[in-house]
mmCIF file of C-alpha atoms in Angstrom:
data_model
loop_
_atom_site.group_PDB
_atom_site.id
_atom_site.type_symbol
_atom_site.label_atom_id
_atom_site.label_comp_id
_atom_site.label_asym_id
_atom_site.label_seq_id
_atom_site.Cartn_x
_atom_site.Cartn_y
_atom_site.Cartn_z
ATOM 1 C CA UNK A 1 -7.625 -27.245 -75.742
ATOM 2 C CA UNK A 2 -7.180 -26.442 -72.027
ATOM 3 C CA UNK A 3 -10.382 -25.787 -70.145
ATOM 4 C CA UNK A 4 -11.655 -25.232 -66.141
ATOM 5 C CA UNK A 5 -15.723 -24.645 -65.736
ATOM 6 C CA UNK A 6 -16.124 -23.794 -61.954
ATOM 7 C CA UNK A 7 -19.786 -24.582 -60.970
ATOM 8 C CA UNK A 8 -21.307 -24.451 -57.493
ATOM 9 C CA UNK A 9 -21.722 -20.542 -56.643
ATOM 10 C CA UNK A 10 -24.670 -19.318 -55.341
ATOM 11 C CA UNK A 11 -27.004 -17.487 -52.491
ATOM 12 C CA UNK A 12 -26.071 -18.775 -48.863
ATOM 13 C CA UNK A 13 -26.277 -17.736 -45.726
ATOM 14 C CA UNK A 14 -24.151 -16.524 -43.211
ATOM 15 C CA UNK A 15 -22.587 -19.557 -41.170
ATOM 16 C CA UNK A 16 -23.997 -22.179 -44.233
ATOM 17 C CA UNK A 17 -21.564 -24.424 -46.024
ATOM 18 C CA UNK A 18 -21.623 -24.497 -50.107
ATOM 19 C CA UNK A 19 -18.826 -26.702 -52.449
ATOM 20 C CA UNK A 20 -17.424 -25.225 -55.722
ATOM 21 C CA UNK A 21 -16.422 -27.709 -58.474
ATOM 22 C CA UNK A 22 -13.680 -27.342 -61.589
ATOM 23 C CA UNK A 23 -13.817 -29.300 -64.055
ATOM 24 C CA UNK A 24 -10.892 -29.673 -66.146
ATOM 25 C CA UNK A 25 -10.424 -31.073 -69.792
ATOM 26 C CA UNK A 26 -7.633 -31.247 -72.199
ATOM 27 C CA UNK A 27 -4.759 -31.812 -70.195
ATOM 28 C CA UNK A 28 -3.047 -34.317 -67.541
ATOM 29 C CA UNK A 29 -4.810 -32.979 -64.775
ATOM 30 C CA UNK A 30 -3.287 -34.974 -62.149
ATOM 31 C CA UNK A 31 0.166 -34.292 -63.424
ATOM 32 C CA UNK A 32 -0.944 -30.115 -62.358
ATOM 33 C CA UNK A 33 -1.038 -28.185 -59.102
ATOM 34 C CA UNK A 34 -4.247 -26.341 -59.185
ATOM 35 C CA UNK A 35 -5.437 -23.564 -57.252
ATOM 36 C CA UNK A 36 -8.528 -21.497 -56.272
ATOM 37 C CA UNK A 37 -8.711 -17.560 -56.307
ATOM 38 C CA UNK A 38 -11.415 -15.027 -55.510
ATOM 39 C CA UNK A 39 -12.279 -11.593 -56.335
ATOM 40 C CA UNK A 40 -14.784 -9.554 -54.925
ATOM 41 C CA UNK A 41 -16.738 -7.262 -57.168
ATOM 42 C CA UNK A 42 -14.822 -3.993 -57.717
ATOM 43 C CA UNK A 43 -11.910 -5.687 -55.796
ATOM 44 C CA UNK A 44 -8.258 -7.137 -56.446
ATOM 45 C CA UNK A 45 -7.269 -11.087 -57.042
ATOM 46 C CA UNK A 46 -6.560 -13.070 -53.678
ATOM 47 C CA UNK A 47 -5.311 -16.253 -53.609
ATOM 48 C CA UNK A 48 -7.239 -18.578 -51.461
ATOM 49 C CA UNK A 49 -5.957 -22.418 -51.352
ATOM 50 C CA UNK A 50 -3.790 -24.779 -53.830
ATOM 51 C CA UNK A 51 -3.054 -28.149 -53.734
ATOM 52 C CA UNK A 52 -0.838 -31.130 -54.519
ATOM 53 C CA UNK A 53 -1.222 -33.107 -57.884
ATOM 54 C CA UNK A 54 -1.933 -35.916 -55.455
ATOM 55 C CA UNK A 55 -3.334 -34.183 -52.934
ATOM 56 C CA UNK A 56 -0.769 -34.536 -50.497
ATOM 57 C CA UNK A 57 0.306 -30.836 -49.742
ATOM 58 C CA UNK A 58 -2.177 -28.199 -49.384
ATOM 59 C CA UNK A 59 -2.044 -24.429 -48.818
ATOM 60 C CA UNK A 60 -4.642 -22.328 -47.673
ATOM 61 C CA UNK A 61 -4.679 -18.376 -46.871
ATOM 62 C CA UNK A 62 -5.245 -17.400 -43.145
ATOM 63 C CA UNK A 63 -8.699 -16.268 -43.311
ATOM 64 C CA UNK A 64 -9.986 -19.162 -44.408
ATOM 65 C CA UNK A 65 -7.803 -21.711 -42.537
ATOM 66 C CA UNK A 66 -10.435 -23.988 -41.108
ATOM 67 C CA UNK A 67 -13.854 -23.106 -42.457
ATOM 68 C CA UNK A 68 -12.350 -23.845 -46.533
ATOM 69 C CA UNK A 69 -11.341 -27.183 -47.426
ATOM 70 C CA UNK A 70 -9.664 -27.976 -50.878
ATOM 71 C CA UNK A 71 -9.628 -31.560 -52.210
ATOM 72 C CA UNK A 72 -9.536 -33.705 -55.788
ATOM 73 C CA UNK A 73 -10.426 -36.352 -57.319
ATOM 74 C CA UNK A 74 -7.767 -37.150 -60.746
ATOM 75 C CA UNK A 75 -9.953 -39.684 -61.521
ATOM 76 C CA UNK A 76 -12.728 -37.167 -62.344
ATOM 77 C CA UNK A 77 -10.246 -34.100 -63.223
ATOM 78 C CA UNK A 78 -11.983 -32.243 -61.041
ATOM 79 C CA UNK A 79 -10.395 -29.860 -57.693
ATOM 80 C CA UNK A 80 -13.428 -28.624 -55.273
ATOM 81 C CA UNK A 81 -13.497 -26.089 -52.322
ATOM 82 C CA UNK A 82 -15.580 -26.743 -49.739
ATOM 83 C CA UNK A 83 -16.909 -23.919 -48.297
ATOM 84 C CA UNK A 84 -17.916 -23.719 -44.621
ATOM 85 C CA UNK A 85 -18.972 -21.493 -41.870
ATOM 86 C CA UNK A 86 -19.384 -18.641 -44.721
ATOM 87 C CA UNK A 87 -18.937 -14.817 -43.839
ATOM 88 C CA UNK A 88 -20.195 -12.127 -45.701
ATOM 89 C CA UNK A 89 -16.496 -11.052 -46.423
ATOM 90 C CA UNK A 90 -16.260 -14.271 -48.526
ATOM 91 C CA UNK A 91 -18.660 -13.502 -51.030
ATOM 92 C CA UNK A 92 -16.493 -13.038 -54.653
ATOM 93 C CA UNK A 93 -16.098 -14.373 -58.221
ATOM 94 C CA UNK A 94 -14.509 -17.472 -57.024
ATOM 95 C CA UNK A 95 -11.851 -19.041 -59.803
ATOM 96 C CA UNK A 96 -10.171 -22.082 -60.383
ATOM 97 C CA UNK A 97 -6.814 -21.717 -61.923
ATOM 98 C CA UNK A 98 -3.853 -24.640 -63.245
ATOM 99 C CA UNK A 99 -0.154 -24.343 -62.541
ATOM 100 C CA UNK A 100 1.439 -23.838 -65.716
ATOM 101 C CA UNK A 101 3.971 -26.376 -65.323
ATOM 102 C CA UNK A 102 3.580 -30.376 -64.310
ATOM 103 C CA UNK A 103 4.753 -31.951 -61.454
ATOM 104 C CA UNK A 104 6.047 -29.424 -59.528
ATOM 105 C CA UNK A 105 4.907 -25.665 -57.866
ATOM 106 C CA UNK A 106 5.944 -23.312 -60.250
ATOM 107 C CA UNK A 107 2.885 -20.429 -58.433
ATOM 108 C CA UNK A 108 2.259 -19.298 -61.527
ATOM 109 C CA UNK A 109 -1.424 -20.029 -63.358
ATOM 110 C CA UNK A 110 -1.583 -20.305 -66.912
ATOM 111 C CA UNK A 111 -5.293 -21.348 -67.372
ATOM 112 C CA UNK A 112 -8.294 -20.042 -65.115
ATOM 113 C CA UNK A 113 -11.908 -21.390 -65.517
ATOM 114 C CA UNK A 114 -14.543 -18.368 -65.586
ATOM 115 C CA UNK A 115 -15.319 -18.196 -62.270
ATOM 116 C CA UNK A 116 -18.759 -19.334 -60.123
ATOM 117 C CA UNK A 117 -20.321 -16.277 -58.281
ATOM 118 C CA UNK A 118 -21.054 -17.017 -54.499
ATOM 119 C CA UNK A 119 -22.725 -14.549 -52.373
ATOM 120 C CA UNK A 120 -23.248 -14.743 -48.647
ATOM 121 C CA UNK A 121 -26.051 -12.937 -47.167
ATOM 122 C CA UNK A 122 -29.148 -12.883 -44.997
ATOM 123 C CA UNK B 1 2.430 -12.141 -44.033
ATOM 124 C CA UNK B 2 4.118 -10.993 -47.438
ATOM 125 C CA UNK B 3 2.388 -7.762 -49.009
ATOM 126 C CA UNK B 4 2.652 -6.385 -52.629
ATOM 127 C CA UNK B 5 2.477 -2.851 -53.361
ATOM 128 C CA UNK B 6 1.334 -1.793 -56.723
ATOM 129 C CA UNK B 7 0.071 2.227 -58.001
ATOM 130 C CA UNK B 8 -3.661 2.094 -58.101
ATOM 131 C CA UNK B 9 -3.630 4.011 -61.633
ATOM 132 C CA UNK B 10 -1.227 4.496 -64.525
ATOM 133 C CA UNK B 11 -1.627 6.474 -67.437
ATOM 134 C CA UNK B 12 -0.079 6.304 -70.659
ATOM 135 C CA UNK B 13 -0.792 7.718 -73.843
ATOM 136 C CA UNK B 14 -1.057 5.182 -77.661
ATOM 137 C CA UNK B 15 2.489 4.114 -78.584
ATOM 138 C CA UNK B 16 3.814 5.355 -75.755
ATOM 139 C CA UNK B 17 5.805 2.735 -73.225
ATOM 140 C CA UNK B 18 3.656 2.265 -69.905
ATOM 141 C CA UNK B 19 5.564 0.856 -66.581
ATOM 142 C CA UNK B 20 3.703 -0.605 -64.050
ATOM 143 C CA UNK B 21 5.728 -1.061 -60.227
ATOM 144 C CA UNK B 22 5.469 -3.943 -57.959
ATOM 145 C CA UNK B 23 7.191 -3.179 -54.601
ATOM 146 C CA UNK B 24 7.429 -6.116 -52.032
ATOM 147 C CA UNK B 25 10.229 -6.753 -49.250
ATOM 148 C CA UNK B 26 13.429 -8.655 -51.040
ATOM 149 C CA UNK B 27 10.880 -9.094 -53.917
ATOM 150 C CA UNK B 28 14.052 -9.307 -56.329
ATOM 151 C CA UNK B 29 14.442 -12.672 -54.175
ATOM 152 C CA UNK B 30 11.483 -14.061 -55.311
ATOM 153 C CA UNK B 31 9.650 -14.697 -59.020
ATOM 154 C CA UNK B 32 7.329 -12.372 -60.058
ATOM 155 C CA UNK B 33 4.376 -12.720 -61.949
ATOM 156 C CA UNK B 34 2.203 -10.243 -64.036
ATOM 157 C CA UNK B 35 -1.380 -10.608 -65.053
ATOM 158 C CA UNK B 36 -3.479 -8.504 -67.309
ATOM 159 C CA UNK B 37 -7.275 -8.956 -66.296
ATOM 160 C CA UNK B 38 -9.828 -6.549 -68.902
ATOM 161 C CA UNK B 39 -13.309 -6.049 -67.404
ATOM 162 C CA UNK B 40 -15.889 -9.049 -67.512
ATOM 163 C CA UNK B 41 -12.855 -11.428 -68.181
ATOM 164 C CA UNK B 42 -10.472 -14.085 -66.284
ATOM 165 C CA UNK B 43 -7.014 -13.145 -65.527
ATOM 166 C CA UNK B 44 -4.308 -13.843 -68.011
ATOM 167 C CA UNK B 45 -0.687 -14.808 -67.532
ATOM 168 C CA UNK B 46 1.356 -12.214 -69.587
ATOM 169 C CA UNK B 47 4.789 -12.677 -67.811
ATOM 170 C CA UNK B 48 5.958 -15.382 -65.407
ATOM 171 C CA UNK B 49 9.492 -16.089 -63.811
ATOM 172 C CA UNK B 50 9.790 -11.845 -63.330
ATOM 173 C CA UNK B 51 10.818 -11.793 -67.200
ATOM 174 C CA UNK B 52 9.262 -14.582 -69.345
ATOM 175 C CA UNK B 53 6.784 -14.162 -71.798
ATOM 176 C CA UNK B 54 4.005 -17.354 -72.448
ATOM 177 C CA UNK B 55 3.028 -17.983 -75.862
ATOM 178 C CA UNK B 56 0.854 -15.822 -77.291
ATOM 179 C CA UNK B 57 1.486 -12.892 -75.247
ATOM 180 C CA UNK B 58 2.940 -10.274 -77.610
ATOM 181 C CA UNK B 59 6.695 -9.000 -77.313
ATOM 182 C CA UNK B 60 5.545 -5.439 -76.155
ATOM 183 C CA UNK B 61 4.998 -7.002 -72.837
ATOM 184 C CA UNK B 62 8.522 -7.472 -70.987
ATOM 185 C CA UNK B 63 9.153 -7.755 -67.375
ATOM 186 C CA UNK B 64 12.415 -7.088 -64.571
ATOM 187 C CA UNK B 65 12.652 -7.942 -61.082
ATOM 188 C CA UNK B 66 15.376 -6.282 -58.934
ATOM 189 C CA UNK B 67 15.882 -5.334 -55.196
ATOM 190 C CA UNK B 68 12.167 -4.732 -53.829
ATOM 191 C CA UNK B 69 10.798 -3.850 -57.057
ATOM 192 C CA UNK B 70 9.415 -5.926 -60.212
ATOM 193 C CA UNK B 71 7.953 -4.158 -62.928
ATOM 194 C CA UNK B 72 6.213 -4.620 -65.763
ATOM 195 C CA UNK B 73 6.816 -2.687 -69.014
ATOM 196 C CA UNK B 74 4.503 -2.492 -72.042
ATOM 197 C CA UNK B 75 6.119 -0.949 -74.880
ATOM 198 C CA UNK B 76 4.268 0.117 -77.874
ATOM 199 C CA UNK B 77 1.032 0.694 -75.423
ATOM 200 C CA UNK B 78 -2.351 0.140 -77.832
ATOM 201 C CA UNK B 79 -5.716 1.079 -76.553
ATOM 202 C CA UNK B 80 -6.116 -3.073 -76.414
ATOM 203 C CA UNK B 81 -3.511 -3.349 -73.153
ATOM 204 C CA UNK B 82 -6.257 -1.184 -71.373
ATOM 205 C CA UNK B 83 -7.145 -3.627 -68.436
ATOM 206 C CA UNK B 84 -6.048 -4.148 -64.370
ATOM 207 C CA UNK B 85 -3.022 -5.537 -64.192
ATOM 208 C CA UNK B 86 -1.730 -7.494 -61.220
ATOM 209 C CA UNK B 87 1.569 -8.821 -60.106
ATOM 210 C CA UNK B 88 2.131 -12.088 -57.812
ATOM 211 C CA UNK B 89 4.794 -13.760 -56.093
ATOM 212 C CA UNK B 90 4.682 -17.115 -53.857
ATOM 213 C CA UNK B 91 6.578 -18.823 -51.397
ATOM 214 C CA UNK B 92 6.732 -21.730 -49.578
ATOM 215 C CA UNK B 93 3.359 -22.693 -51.077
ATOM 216 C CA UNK B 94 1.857 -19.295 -50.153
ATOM 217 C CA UNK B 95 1.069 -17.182 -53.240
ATOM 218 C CA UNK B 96 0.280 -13.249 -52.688
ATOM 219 C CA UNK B 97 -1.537 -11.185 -55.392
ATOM 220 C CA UNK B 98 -0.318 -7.243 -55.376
ATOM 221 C CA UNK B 99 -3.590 -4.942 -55.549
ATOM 222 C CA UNK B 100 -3.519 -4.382 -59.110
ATOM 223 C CA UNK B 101 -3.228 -1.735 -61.188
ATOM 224 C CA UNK B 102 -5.483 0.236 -63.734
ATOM 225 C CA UNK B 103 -3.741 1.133 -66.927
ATOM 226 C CA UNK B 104 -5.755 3.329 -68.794
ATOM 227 C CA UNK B 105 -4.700 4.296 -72.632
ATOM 228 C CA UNK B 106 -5.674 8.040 -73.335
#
């Protein structure tokens, strides 16, 4: 059975750095695109990076275009999101989510994880 | 950047057939996707490729995608499809979630 646990949320500061983790299990996760959204509480999904079964192509949305930085490691089937120069605006349910189909970008997520809390405040 | 429009609230009484809208420039151009999200709970796929149905997701659920408009169509509605629903396109790597919508069953 498919499964992503998210871990890493928490209290930080404004301008402090924090690094989600998903862990996946029961599938070829290096064969997957996998992707992180967010949701605020009381607020919509938005999509905030994906990336490359071998890390070579990444996507990330504007707002967090050089302060987020997605990366992998197959070899622990694990994606991460490394969070820096935080805002308030970024604090969300943060969720890790698999491309439904291997080897190739289909944008659509099949499995999500439950999602790691991070909140950014003074 | 690419925006999805979706009705904050639909209503639609048991057994009744509930349509949700998704309008987005050329949006018929693109593949839509629909998830179902109930309170407390991850998203769920329940239509991908504007009219494709994953396993599991029952045959109530049925999707089109045409012009600027996808929508999603739940036929049959039971209190159980009560949840935010959201639709989602992507391209060129980019992927854009509408603003979801809040079916309520009354």
């Amino acid at each position: 059975e498919v499964h992503l646990v998210e871990s890493g949320g928490g209290l930080v500061q404004p301008g402090g750095s924090l690094r989600l983790s998903c862990a996946g299990s029961g599938f070829s996760f290096s064969s997957h695109w996998m992707t992180w959204v967010r949701q605020a509480a009381g607020k919509g999904l938005e999509w905030v990076a994906n990336i490359k079964q071998d890390g070579s192509q990444i996507y990330y949305m504007d707002s967090v275009k050089g302060r987020f930085t997605i990366y992998r490691d197959n070899a622990k089937n694990s994606v991460y999101l490394q969070m820096d120069s935080l805002r308030a605006e970024d604090t969300a349910l943060y969720y890790c989510a698999r491309d439904q189909v291997m080897n190739i970008l289909t944008g659509y997520y099949d499995y999500w994880g439950q999602g790691t809390l991070v909140t950014v405040s003074s | 950047s690419y925006d999805l429009t979706q009705p904050p609230s639909v209503s639609v009484s048991p057994g009744q057939t509930a349509s949700i809208t998704c309008s987005g420039e050329t949006l018929g151009e693109k593949y839509a996707s629909w998830y179902q999200q109930k309170p407390g709970q991850s998203p769920v796929l329940v239509i991908f490729e504007d009219t494709k149905r994953p396993s599991g997701i029952p045959e109530r659920f049925s999707g089109s995608n045409s012009g600027n408009t996808a929508t999603l169509t739940i036929s049959g509605t039971q209190a159980m499809d009560e949840a935010d629903y959201y639709c989602q396109v992507w391209d060129s790597g980019i992927v854009v979630f509408g603003g979801g919508t809040k079916l309520t069953v009354l």
